[in-house]
Coordinates of C-alpha atoms and ligand atoms in Angstrom, one line a residue:
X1 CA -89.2 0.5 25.9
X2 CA -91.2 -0.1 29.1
X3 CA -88.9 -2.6 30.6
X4 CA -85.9 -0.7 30.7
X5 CA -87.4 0.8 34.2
X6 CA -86.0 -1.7 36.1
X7 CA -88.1 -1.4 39.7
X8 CA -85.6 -2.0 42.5
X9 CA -84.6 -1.7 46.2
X10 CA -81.2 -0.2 46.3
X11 CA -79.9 2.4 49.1
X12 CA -80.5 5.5 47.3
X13 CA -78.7 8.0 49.4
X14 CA -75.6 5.6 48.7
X15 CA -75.8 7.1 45.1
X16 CA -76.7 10.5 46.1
X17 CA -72.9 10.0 47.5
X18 CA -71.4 9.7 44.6
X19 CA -71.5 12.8 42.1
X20 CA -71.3 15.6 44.8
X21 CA -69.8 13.9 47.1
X22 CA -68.4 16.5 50.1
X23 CA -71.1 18.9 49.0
X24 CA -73.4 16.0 50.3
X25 CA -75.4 16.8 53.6
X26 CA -74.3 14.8 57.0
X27 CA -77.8 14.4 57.3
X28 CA -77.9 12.9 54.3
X29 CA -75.1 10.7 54.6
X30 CA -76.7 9.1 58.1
X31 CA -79.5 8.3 56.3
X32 CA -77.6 5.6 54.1
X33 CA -78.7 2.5 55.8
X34 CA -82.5 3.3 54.9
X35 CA -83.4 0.9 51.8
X36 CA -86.3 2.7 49.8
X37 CA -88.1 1.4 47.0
X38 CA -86.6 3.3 43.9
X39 CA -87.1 3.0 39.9
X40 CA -85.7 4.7 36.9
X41 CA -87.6 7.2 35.4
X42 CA -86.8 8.4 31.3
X43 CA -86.9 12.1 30.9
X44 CA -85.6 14.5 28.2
X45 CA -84.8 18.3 29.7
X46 CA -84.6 20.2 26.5
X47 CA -87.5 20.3 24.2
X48 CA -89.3 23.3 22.0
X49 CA -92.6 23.9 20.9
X50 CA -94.7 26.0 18.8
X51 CA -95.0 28.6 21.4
X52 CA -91.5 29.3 20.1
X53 CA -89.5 27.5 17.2
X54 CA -90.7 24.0 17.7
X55 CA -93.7 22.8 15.1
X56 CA -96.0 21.2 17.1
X57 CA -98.1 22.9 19.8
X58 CA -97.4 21.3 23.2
X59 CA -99.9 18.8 23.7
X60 CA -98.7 16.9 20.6
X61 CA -94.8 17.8 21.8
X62 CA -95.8 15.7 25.6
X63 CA -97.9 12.9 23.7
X64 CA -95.3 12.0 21.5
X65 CA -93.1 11.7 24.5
X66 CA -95.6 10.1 26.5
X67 CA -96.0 7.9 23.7
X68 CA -92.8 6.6 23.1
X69 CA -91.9 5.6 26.5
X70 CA -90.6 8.5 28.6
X71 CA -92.0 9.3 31.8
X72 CA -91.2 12.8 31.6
X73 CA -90.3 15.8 29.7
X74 CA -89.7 19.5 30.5
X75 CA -90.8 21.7 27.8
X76 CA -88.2 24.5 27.4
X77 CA -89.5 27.1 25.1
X78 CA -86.9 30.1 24.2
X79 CA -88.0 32.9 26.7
X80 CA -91.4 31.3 27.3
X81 CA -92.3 29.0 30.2
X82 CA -94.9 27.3 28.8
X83 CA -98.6 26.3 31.2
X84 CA -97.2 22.7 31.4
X85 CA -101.1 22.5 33.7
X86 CA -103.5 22.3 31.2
X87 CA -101.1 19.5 29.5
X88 CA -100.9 17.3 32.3
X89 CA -104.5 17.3 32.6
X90 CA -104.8 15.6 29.9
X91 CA -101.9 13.3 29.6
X92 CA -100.3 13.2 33.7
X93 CA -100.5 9.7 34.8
X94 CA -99.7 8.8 38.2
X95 CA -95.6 7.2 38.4
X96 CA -96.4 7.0 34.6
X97 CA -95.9 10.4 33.0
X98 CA -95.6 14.2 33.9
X99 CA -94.7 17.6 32.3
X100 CA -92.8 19.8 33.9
X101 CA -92.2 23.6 33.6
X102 CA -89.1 24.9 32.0
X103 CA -87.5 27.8 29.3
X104 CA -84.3 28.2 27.5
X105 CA -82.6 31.4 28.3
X106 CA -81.6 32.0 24.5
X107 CA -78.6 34.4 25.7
X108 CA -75.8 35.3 23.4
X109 CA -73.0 37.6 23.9
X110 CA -71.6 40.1 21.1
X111 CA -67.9 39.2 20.7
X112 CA -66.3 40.2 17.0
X113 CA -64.2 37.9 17.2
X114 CA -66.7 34.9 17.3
X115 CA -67.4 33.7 13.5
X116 CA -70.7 35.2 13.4
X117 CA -69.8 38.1 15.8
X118 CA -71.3 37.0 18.5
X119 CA -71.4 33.8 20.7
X120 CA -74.4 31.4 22.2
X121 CA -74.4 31.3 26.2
X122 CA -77.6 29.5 26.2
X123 CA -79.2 27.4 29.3
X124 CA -82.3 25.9 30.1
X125 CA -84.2 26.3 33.3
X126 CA -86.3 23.3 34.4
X127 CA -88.7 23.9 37.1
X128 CA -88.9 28.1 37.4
X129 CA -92.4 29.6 36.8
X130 CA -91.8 32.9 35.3
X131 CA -89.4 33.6 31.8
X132 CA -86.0 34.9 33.1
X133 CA -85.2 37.0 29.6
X134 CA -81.3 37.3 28.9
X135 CA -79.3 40.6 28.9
X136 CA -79.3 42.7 25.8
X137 CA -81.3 43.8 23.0
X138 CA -83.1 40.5 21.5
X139 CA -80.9 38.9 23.5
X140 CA -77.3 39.9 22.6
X141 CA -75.6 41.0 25.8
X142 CA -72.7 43.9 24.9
X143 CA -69.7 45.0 26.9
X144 CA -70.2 41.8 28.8
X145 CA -67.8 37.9 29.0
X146 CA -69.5 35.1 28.6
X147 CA -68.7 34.1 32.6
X148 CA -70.7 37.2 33.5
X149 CA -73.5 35.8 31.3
X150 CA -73.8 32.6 32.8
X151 CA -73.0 33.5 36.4
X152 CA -76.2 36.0 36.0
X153 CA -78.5 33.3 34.0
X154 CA -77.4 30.4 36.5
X155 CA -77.7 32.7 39.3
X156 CA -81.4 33.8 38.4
X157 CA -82.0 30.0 37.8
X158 CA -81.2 28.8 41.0
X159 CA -82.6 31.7 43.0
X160 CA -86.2 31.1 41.3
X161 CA -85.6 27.5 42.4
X162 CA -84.7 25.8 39.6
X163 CA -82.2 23.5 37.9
X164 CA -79.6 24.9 35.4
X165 CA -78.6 23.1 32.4
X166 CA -75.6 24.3 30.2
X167 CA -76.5 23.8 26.7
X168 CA -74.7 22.5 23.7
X169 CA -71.3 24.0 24.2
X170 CA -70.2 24.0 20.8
X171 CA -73.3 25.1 18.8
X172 CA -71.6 27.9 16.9
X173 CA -68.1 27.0 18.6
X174 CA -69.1 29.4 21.2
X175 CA -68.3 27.9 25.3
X176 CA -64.4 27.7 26.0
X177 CA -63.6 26.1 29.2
X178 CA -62.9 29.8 30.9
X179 CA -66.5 30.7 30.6
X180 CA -68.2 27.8 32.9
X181 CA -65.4 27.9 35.8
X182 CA -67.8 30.1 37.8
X183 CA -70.9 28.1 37.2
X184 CA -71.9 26.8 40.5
X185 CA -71.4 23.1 41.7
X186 CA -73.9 20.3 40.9
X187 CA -75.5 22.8 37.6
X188 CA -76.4 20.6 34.5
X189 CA -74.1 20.0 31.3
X190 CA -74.9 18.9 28.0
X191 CA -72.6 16.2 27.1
X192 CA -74.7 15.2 24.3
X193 CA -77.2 17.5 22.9
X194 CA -79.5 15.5 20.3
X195 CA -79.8 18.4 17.6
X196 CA -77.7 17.4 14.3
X197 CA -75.8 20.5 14.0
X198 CA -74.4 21.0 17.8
X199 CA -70.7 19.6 17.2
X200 CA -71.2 17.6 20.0
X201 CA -67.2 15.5 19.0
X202 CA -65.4 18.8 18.9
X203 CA -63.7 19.4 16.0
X204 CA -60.5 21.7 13.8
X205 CA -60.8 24.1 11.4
X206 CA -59.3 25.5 8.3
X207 CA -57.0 27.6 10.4
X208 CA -56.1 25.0 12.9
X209 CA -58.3 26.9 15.8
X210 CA -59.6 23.3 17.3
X211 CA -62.4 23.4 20.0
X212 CA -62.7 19.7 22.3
X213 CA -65.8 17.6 22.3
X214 CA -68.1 18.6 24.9
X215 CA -67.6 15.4 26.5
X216 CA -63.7 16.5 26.3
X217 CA -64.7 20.1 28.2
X218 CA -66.4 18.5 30.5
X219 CA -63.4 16.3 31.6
X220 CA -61.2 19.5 31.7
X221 CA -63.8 21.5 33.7
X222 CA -64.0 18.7 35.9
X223 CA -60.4 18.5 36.3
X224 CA -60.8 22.2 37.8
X225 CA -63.1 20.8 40.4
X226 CA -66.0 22.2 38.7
X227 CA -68.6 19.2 39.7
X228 CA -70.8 19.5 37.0
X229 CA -73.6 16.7 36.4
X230 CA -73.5 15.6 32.2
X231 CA -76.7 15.4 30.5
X232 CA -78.3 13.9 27.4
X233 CA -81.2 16.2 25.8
X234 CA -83.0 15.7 22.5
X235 CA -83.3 20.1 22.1
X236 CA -86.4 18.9 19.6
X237 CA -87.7 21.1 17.2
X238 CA -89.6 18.9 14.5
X239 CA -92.4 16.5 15.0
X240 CA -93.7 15.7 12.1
X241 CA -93.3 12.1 10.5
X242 CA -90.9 13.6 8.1
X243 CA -88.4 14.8 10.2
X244 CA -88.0 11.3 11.2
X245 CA -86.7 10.7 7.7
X246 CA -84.2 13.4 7.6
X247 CA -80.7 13.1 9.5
X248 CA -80.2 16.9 9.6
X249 CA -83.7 17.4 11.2
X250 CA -84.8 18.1 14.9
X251 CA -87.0 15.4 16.0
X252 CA -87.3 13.7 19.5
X253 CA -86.4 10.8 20.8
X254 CA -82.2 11.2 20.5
X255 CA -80.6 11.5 24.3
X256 CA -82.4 11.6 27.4
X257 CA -81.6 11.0 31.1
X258 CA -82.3 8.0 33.4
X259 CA -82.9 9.3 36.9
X260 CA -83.9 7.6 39.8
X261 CA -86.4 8.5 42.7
X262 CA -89.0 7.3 44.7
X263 CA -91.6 8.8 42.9
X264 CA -92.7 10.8 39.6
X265 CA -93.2 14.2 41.0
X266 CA -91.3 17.1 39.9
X267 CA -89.8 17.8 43.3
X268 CA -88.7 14.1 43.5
X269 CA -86.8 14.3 39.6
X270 CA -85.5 17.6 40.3
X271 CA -83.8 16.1 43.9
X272 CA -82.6 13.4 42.1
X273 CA -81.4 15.1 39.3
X274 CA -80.1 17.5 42.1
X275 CA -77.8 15.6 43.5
X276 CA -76.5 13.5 40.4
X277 CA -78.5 10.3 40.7
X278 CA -79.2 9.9 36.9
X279 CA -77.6 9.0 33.5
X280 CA -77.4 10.4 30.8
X281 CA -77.7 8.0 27.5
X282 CA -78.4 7.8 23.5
X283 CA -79.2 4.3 23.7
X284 CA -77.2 2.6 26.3
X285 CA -79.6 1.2 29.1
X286 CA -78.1 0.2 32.4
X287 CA -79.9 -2.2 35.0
X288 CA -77.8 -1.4 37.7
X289 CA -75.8 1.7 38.8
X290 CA -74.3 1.5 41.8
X291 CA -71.9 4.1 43.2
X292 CA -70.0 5.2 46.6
X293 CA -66.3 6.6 46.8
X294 CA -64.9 3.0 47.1
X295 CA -66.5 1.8 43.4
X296 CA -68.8 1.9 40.3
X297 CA -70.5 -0.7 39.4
X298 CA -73.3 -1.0 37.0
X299 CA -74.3 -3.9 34.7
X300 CA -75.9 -2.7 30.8
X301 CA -78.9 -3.7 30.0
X302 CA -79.1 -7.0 27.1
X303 CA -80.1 -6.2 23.7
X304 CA -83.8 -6.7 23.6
X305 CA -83.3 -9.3 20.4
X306 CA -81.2 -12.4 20.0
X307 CA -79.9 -11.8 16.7
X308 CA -78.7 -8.3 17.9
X309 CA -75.3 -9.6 19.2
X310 CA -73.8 -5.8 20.0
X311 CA -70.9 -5.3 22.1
X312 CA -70.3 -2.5 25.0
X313 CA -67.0 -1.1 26.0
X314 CA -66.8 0.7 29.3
X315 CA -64.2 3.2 30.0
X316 CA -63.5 4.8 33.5
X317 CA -62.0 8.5 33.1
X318 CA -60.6 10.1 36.0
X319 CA -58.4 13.7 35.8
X320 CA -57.3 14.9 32.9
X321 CA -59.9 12.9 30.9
X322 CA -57.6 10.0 31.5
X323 CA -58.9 7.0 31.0
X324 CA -58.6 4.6 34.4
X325 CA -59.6 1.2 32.7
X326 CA -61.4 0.0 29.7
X327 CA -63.8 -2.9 30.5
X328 CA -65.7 -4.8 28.1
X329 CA -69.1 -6.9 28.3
X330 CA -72.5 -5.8 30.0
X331 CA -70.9 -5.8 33.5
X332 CA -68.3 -3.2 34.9
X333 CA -66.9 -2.3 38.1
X334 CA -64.0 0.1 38.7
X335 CA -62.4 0.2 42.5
X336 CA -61.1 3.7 43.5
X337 CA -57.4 3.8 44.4
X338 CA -57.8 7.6 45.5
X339 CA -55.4 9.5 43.4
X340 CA -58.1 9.8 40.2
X341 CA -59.5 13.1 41.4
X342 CA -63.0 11.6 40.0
X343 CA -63.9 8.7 38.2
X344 CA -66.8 8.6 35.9
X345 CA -68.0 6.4 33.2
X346 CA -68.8 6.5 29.5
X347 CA -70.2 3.2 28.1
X348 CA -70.5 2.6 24.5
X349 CA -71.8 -0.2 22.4
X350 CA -70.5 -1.9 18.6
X351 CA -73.0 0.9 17.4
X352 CA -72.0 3.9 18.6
X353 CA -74.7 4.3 21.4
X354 CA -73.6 5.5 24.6
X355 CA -74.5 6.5 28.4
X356 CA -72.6 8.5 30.8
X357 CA -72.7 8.3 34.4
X358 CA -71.9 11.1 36.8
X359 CA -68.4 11.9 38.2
X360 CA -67.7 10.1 41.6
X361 CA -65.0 12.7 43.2
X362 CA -62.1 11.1 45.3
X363 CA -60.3 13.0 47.3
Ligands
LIG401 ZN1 -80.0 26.5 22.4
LIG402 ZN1 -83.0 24.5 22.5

């Protein structure tokens, strides 16, 4: 899986244009006739470990990644921010592979009306060095909304210097579109969590109550002019060689995001990731992304056997999750006429692997 870093010279502030777009620096913006040597780098943002529900300690929990061709994975323990030190002295390679410092802020929220009574606000926090515990006795928050939740978990993430990351909106049915309109710009979004029982397409019920696929709430909150950046996470929890053998278990090695930066360091990922110069993917590789407010362009990577003959489908989806224009074939570029309120793409291939890029918001 090593060649799908692609090394390249591209202008990288000219895609750190495209997902925030105003929010984007003047400083930054004069900068965008400097080339600089960039590559992709293959990361996964949500992982556990023994030092809380995963199975493996985390030295085995980073090999396995470093193993298996990522460059970098954030261990995200529930209320524990594991010593990511002691593992990167053994396995940190320079612009080859790094562990960086993260927790999942396990928060829930006691609602009687939810299924089980109460609902799941979790989010991770990648890069903060101490725990941030949620509100409540073992973590159930009373008397509270599930905005007030995330404004305070978000909040503390980003004032310790961190990157929040919205998790798995519909584990346990629990995010509606009302509770993430006060998350701040340019915060992380799981459009695809990797554990099997997240209800990552949305789905009805019995009594007709229907929640959207995440990728769906994303569109909507998007359509609010909430510029959230999607993400693919594997949320691991089993490493063993079994778990590779069950469909309903945990393992890595699902979703992950592509992100590009000059360098592997955690400050470089974080920028990048920052300002929306990634993609997240389950399988779909791209070569080239290229973004500004005038276009997309990217062009998929080939299968990497000749008898694998798969086909890709790339949709543009602007406002209202509409979709702008379906191209098919390992090459796509979508010219912005202005009136899409953001255009973004979601690629998938003849076997249901997919990569999203990041919204490109048009005036
Ligand atoms: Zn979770
Ligand atoms: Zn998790």
């Amino acid at each position: 899986m090593r060649d799908w870093k692609r090394v390249g010279l591209v202008v990288t502030t000219l895609a750190m244009a495209t997902a925030l777009g105003s929010a984007l620096a003047p400083a930054a913006r004069s900068q965008s006739n400097v080339a600089a040597a960039t590559r992709w780098y293959r990361g996964n943002t949500h992982t556990h470990t023994l030092a809380s529900d995963g199975n493996a300690p985390a030295l085995d929990v980073a090999r396995w990644y470093k193993t298996h061709g990522y460059d970098f994975v954030v261990i995200t323990d529930h209320e524990v921010v594991t010593d990511v030190d002691p593992l990167n002295a053994q396995l940190a390679e320079p612009d080859k592979f790094l562990v960086l410092r993260g927790q999942e802020i396990t928060q829930k929220v006691l609602d009687p009306s939810a299924q089980d009574g109460r609902r799941q606000a979790h989010v991770v926090a990648i890069g903060i060095t101490n725990p941030i515990l949620p509100l409540g006795e073992k973590g159930i928050a009373t008397g509270t909304t599930m905005a007030a939740v995330y404004d305070r978990n978000v909040g503390a993430v980003r004032a310790a210097g961190g990157l929040a990351q919205i998790n798995h909106p519909n584990f346990r049915w629990s995010v509606r579109e009302a509770d993430l309109l006060n998350v701040p710009d340019s915060s992380l979004y799981e459009v695809w969590n990797g554990h099997p029982w997240v209800n990552n397409l949305g789905g009805r019920d019995e009594a007709g109550r229907v929640a959207p696929s995440a990728e769906a709430l994303w569109d909507s909150l998007l359509t609010r002019g909430k510029v959230l950046l999607g993400v693919a996470t594997d949320d691991a929890h089993e490493y063993q060689p079994a778990a590779f053998e069950d469909p309903l278990a945990t393992h890595p090695g699902r979703a992950w995001i592509m992100v590009r930066a000059a360098t592997l360091s955690a400050s470089a990922l974080m920028a990048s990731i920052r300002s929306g110069d990634f993609y997240a993917s389950t399988g779909v590789m791209l070569d080239d992304y290229q973004a500004s407010r005038a276009k997309i362009q990217l062009r998929i990577a080939p299968p990497h056997r000749p008898e694998d003959v798969r086909r890709y489908h790339t949709r543009f989806i602007g406002r209202g999750g509409r979709v702008l224009a379906d191209v098919y074939g390992r090459t796509a570029t979508y010219e912005m006429k202005g009136n899409e309120g953001y255009v973004r793409a979601t690629i998938t291939d003849s076997n249901g692997l997919q990569a999203w890029t990041q919204p490109v918001f048009v005036k």
